[in-house]
mmCIF file of C-alpha atoms in Angstrom:
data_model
loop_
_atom_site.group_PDB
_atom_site.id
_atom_site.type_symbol
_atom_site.label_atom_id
_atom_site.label_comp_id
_atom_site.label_asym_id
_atom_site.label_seq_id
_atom_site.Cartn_x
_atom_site.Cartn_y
_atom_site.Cartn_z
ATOM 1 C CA UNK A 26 0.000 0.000 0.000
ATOM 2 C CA UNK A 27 1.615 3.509 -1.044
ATOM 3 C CA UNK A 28 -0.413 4.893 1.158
ATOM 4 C CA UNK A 29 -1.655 7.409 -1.956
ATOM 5 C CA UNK A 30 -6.023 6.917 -1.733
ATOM 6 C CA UNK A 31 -8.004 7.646 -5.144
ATOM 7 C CA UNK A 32 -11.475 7.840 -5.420
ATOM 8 C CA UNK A 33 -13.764 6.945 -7.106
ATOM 9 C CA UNK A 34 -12.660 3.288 -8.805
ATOM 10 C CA UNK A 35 -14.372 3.588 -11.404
ATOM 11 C CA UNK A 36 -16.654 6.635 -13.070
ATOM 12 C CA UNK A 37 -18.768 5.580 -16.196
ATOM 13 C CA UNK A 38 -20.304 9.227 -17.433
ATOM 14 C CA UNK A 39 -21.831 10.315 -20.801
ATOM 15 C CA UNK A 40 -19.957 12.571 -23.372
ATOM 16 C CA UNK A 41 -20.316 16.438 -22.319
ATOM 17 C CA UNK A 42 -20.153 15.695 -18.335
ATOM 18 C CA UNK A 43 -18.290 16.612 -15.756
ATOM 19 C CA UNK A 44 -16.590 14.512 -13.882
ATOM 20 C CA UNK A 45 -14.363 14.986 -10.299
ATOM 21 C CA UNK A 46 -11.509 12.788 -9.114
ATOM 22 C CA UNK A 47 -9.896 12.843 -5.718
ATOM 23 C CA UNK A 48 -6.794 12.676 -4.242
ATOM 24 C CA UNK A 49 -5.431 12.000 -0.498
ATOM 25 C CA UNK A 50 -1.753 11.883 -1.077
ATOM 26 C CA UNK A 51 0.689 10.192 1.536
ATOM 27 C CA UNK A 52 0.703 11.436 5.116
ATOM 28 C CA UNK A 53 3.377 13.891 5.513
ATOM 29 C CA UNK A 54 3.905 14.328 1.225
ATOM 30 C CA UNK A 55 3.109 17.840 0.353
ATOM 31 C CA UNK A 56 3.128 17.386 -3.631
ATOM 32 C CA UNK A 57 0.650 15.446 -5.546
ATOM 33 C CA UNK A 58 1.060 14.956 -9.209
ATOM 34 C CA UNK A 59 -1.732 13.666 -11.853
ATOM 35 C CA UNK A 60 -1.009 11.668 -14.771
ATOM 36 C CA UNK A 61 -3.646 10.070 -17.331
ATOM 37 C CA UNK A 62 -2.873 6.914 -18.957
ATOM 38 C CA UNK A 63 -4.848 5.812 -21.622
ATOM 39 C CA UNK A 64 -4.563 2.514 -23.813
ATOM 40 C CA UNK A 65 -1.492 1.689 -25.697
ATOM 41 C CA UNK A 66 0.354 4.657 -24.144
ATOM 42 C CA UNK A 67 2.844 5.564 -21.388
ATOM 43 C CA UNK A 68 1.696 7.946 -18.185
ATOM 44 C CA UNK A 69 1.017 11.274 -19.601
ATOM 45 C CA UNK A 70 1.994 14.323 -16.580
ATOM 46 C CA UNK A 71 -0.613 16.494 -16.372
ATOM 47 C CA UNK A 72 -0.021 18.686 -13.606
ATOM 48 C CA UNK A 73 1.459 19.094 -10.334
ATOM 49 C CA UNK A 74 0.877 20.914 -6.786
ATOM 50 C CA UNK A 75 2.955 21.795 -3.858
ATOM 51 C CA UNK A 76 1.225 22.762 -0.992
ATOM 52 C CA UNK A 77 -1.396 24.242 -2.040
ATOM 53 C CA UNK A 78 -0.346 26.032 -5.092
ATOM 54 C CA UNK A 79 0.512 24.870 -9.135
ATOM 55 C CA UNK A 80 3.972 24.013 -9.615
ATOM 56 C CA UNK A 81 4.061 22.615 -13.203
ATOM 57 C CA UNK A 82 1.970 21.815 -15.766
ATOM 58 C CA UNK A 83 2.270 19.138 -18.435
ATOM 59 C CA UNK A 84 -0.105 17.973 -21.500
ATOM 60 C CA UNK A 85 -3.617 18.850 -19.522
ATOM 61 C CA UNK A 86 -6.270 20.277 -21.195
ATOM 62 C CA UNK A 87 -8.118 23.229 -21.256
ATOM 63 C CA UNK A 88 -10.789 21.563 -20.531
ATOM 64 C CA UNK A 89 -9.230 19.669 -17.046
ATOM 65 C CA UNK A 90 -8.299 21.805 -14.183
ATOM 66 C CA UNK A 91 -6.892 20.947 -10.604
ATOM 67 C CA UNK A 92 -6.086 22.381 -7.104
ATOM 68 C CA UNK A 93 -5.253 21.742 -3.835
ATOM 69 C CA UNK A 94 -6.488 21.975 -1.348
ATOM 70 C CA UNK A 95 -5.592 23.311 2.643
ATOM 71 C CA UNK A 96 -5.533 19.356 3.597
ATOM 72 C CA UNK A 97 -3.392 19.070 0.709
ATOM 73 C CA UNK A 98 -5.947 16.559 -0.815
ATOM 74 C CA UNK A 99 -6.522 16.770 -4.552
ATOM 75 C CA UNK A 100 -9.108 17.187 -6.851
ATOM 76 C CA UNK A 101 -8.955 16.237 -10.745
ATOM 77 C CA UNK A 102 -11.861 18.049 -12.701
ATOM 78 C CA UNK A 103 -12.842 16.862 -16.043
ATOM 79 C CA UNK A 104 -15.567 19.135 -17.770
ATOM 80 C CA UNK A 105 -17.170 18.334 -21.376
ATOM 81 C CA UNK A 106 -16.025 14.956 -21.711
ATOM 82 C CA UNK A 107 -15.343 13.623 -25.084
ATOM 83 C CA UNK A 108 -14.723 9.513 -25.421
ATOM 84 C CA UNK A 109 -11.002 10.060 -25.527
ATOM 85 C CA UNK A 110 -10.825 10.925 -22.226
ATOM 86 C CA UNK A 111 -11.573 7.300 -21.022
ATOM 87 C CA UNK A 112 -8.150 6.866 -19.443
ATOM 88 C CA UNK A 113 -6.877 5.643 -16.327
ATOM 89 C CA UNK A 114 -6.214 8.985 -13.973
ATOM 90 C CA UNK A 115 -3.379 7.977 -11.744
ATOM 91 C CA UNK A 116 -2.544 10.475 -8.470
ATOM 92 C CA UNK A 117 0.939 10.713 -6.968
ATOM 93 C CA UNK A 118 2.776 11.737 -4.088
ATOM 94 C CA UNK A 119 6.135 12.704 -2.995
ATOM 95 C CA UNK A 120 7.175 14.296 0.275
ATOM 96 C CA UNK A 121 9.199 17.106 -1.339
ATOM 97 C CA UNK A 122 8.521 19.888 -4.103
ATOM 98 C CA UNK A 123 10.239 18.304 -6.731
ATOM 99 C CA UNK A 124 10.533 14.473 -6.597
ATOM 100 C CA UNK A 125 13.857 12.815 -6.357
ATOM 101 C CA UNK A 126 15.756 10.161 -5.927
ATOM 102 C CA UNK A 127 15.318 10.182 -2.617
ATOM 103 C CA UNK A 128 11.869 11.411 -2.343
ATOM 104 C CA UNK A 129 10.241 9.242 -5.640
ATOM 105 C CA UNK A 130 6.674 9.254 -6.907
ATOM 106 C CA UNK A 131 4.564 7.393 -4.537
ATOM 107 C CA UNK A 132 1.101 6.333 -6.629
ATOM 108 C CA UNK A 133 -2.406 5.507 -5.664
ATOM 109 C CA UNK A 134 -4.519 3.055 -7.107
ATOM 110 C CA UNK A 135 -5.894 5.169 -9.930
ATOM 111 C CA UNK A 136 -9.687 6.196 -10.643
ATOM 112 C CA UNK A 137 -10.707 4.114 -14.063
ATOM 113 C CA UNK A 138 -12.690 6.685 -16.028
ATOM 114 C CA UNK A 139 -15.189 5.226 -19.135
ATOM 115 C CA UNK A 140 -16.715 8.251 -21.099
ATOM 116 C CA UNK A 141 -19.570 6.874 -23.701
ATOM 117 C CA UNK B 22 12.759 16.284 -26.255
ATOM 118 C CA UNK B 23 13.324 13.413 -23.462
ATOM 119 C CA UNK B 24 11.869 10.446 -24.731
ATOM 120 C CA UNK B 25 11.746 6.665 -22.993
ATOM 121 C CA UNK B 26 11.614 3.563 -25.288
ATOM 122 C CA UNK B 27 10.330 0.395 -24.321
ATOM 123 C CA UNK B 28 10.672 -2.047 -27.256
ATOM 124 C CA UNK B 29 8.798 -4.842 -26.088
ATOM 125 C CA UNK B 30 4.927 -4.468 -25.586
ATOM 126 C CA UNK B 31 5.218 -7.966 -24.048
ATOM 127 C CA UNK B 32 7.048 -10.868 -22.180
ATOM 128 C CA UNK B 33 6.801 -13.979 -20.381
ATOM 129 C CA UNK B 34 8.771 -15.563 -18.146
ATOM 130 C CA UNK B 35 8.511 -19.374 -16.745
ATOM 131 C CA UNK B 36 8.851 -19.138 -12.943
ATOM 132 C CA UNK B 37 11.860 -19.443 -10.992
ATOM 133 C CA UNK B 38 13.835 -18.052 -14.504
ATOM 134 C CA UNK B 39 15.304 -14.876 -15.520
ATOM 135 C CA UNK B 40 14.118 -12.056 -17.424
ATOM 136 C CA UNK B 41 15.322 -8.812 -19.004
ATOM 137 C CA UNK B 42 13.515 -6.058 -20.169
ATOM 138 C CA UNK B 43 15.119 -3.278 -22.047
ATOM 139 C CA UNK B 44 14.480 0.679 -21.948
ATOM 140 C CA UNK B 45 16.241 2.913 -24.021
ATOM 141 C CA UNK B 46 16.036 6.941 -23.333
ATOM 142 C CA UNK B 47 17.253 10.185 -25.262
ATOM 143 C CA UNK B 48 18.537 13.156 -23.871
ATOM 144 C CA UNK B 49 21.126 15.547 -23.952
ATOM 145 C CA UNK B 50 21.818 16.012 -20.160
ATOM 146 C CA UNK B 51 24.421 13.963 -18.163
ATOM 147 C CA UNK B 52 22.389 14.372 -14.748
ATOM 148 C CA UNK B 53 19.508 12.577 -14.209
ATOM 149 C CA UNK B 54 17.727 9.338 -12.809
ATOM 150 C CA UNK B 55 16.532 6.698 -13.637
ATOM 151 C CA UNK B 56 13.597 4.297 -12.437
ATOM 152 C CA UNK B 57 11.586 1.069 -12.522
ATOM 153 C CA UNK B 58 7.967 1.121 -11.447
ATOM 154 C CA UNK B 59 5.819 -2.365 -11.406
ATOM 155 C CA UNK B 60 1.763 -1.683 -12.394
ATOM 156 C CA UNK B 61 0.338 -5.415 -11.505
ATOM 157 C CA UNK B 62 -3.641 -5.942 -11.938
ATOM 158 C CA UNK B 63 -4.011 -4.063 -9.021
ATOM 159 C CA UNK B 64 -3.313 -0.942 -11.033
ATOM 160 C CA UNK B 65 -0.759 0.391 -8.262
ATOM 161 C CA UNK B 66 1.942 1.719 -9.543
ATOM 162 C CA UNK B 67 4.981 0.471 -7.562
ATOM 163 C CA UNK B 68 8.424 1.826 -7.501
ATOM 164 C CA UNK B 69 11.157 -1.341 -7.692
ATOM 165 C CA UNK B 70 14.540 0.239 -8.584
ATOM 166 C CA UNK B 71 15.961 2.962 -9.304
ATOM 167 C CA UNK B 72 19.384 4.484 -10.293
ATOM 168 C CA UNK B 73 21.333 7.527 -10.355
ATOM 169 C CA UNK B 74 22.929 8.349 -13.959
ATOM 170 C CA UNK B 75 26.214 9.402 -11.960
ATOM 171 C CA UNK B 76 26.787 6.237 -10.327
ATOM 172 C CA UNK B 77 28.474 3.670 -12.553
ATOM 173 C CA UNK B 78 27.032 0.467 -10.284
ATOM 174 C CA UNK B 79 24.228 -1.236 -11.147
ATOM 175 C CA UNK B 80 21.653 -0.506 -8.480
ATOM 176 C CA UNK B 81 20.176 -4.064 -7.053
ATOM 177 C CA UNK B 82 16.694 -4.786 -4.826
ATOM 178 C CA UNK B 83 16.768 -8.329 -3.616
ATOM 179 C CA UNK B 84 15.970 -10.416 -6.996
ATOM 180 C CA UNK B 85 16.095 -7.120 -9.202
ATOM 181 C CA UNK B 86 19.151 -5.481 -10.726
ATOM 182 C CA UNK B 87 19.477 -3.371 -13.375
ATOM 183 C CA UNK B 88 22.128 -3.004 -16.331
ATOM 184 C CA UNK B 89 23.050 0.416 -16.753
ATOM 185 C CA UNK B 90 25.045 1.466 -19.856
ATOM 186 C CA UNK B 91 24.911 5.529 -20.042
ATOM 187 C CA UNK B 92 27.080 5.425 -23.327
ATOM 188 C CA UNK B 93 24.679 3.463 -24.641
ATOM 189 C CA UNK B 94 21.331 5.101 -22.888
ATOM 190 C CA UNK B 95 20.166 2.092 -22.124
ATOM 191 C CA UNK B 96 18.534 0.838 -18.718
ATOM 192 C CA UNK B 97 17.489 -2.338 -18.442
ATOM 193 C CA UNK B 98 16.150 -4.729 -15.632
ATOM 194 C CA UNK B 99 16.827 -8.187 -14.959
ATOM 195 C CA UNK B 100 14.041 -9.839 -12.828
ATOM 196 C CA UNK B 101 15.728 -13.391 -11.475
ATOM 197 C CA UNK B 102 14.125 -16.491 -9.969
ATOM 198 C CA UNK B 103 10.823 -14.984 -11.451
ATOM 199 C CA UNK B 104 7.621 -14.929 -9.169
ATOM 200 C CA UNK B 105 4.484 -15.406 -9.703
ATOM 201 C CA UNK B 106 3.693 -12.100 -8.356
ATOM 202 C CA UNK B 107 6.071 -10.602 -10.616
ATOM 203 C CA UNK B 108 3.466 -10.657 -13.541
ATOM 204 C CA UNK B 109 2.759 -6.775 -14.111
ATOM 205 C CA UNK B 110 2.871 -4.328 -16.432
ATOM 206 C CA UNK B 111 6.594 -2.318 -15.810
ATOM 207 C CA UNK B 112 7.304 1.142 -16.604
ATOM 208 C CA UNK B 113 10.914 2.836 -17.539
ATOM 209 C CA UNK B 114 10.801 6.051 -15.957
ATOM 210 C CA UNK B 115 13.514 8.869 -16.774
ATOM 211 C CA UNK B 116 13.491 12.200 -14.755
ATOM 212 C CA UNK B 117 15.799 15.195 -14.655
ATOM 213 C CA UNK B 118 16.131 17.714 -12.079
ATOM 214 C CA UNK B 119 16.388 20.754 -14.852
ATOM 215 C CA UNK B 120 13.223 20.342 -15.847
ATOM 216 C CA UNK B 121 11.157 20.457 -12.970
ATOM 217 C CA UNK B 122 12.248 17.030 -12.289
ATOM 218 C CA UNK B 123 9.105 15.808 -14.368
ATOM 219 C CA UNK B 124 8.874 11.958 -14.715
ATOM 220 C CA UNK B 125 9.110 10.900 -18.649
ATOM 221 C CA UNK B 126 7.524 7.252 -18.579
ATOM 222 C CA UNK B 127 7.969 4.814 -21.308
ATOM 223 C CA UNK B 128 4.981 3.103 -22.812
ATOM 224 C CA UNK B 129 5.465 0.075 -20.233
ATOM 225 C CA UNK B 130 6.422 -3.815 -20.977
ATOM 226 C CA UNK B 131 3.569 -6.468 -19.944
ATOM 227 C CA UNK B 132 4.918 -9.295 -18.042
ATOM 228 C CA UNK B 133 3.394 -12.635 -17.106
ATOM 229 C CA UNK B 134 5.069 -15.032 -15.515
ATOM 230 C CA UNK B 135 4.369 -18.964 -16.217
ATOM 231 C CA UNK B 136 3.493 -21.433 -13.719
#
């Protein structure tokens, strides 16, 4: 167990939703990170927070924002969903701003998202 | 661009034998790290090795070691007496500390491992 909680397990929505995902990183790790990972490709970064505020911000769409909250849990939002955004939403922690080899990714369990 | 190349979508493995699978990387930069993280059914994503580029020994966990050949960029891990619980999906992972120290995953090598 990383320790990293995701909910919901699965989310099965219609096209043109919206759609939350949350985050409870590791006790003690103030950055979460969110990567999507759809079929037949690697984990895609999307974006990053550090205690509360946006750090970086990777291949996410205009249509997906994040934040962070005071409890540093996360939250994922996914507005007008089109069917390409069935993916696999993976949340990760590390204990430090920037992750390193001595404070690696830690990743939850991932929230399975089905758009039809 | 940083890019991570896993060449082989998929693998098996009988149990109790060895197994290597490759990862190739690009980049420019001479300091960064590199890592191993195990997906199994579960959908966790698990870290099981990982190496700094300026360290010229192979890092080793238990029954996982990895070849390291930064001439070549290539990173590869050897899984030995194969478990079972050793059938996963595994990601390369590449990440440099001059760029935000973003993680660059490769596309991930499906293993199962035969009874």
């Amino acid at each position: 167990d990383s320790g990293v909680t995701q909910t919901p397990k699965h989310l099965i929505t219609a096209t043109g939703q919206r759609v939350t995902l949350r985050c409870s990183p590791r006790s003690g790790d103030l950055s979460v990170y969110w990567y999507q990972q759809s079929l037949d490709q690697g984990l895609q970064f999307l974006i990053q927070y550090y205690n509360g505020e946006e750090r970086a911000k990777g291949n996410i769409l205009e249509r997906f924002s994040a934040q962070q909250f005071p409890d540093l849990h996360s939250e994922l939002n996914l507005s007008s969903l089109e069917l390409g955004d069935s993916a696999l939403y993976f949340c990760a922690s590390s204990l430090t701003q920037l992750p390193s080899y001595n404070s690696p990714l830690h990743f939850g369990n991932g929230t399975r998202l089905t758009v039809t | 661009a940083q890019t991570v190349t896993q060449s082989q979508p998929e693998m098996s493995v009988q149990e109790a034998e060895t197994v290597t699978l490759s990862c190739t990387y690009d980049t420019s930069e001479n300091n960064y790290y590199l890592f191993w993280y195990k997906q199994p059914p579960s959908r966790q994503m698990i870290l099981v090795i990982r190496q700094e580029a300026y360290k010229q020994q192979n890092a080793t966990e238990n029954r996982f070691s990895v070849n390291f050949q930064k001439a070549a960029k290539s990173f590869s891990l050897k899984i030995s007496d194969s478990q079972l619980g050793d059938t996963a999906m595994y990601f390369c992972a590449f990440m440099m500390p001059n760029t935000g120290n973003q993680f660059y995953f490769g596309t991930g090598t499906s293993l199962t491992v035969i009874p």
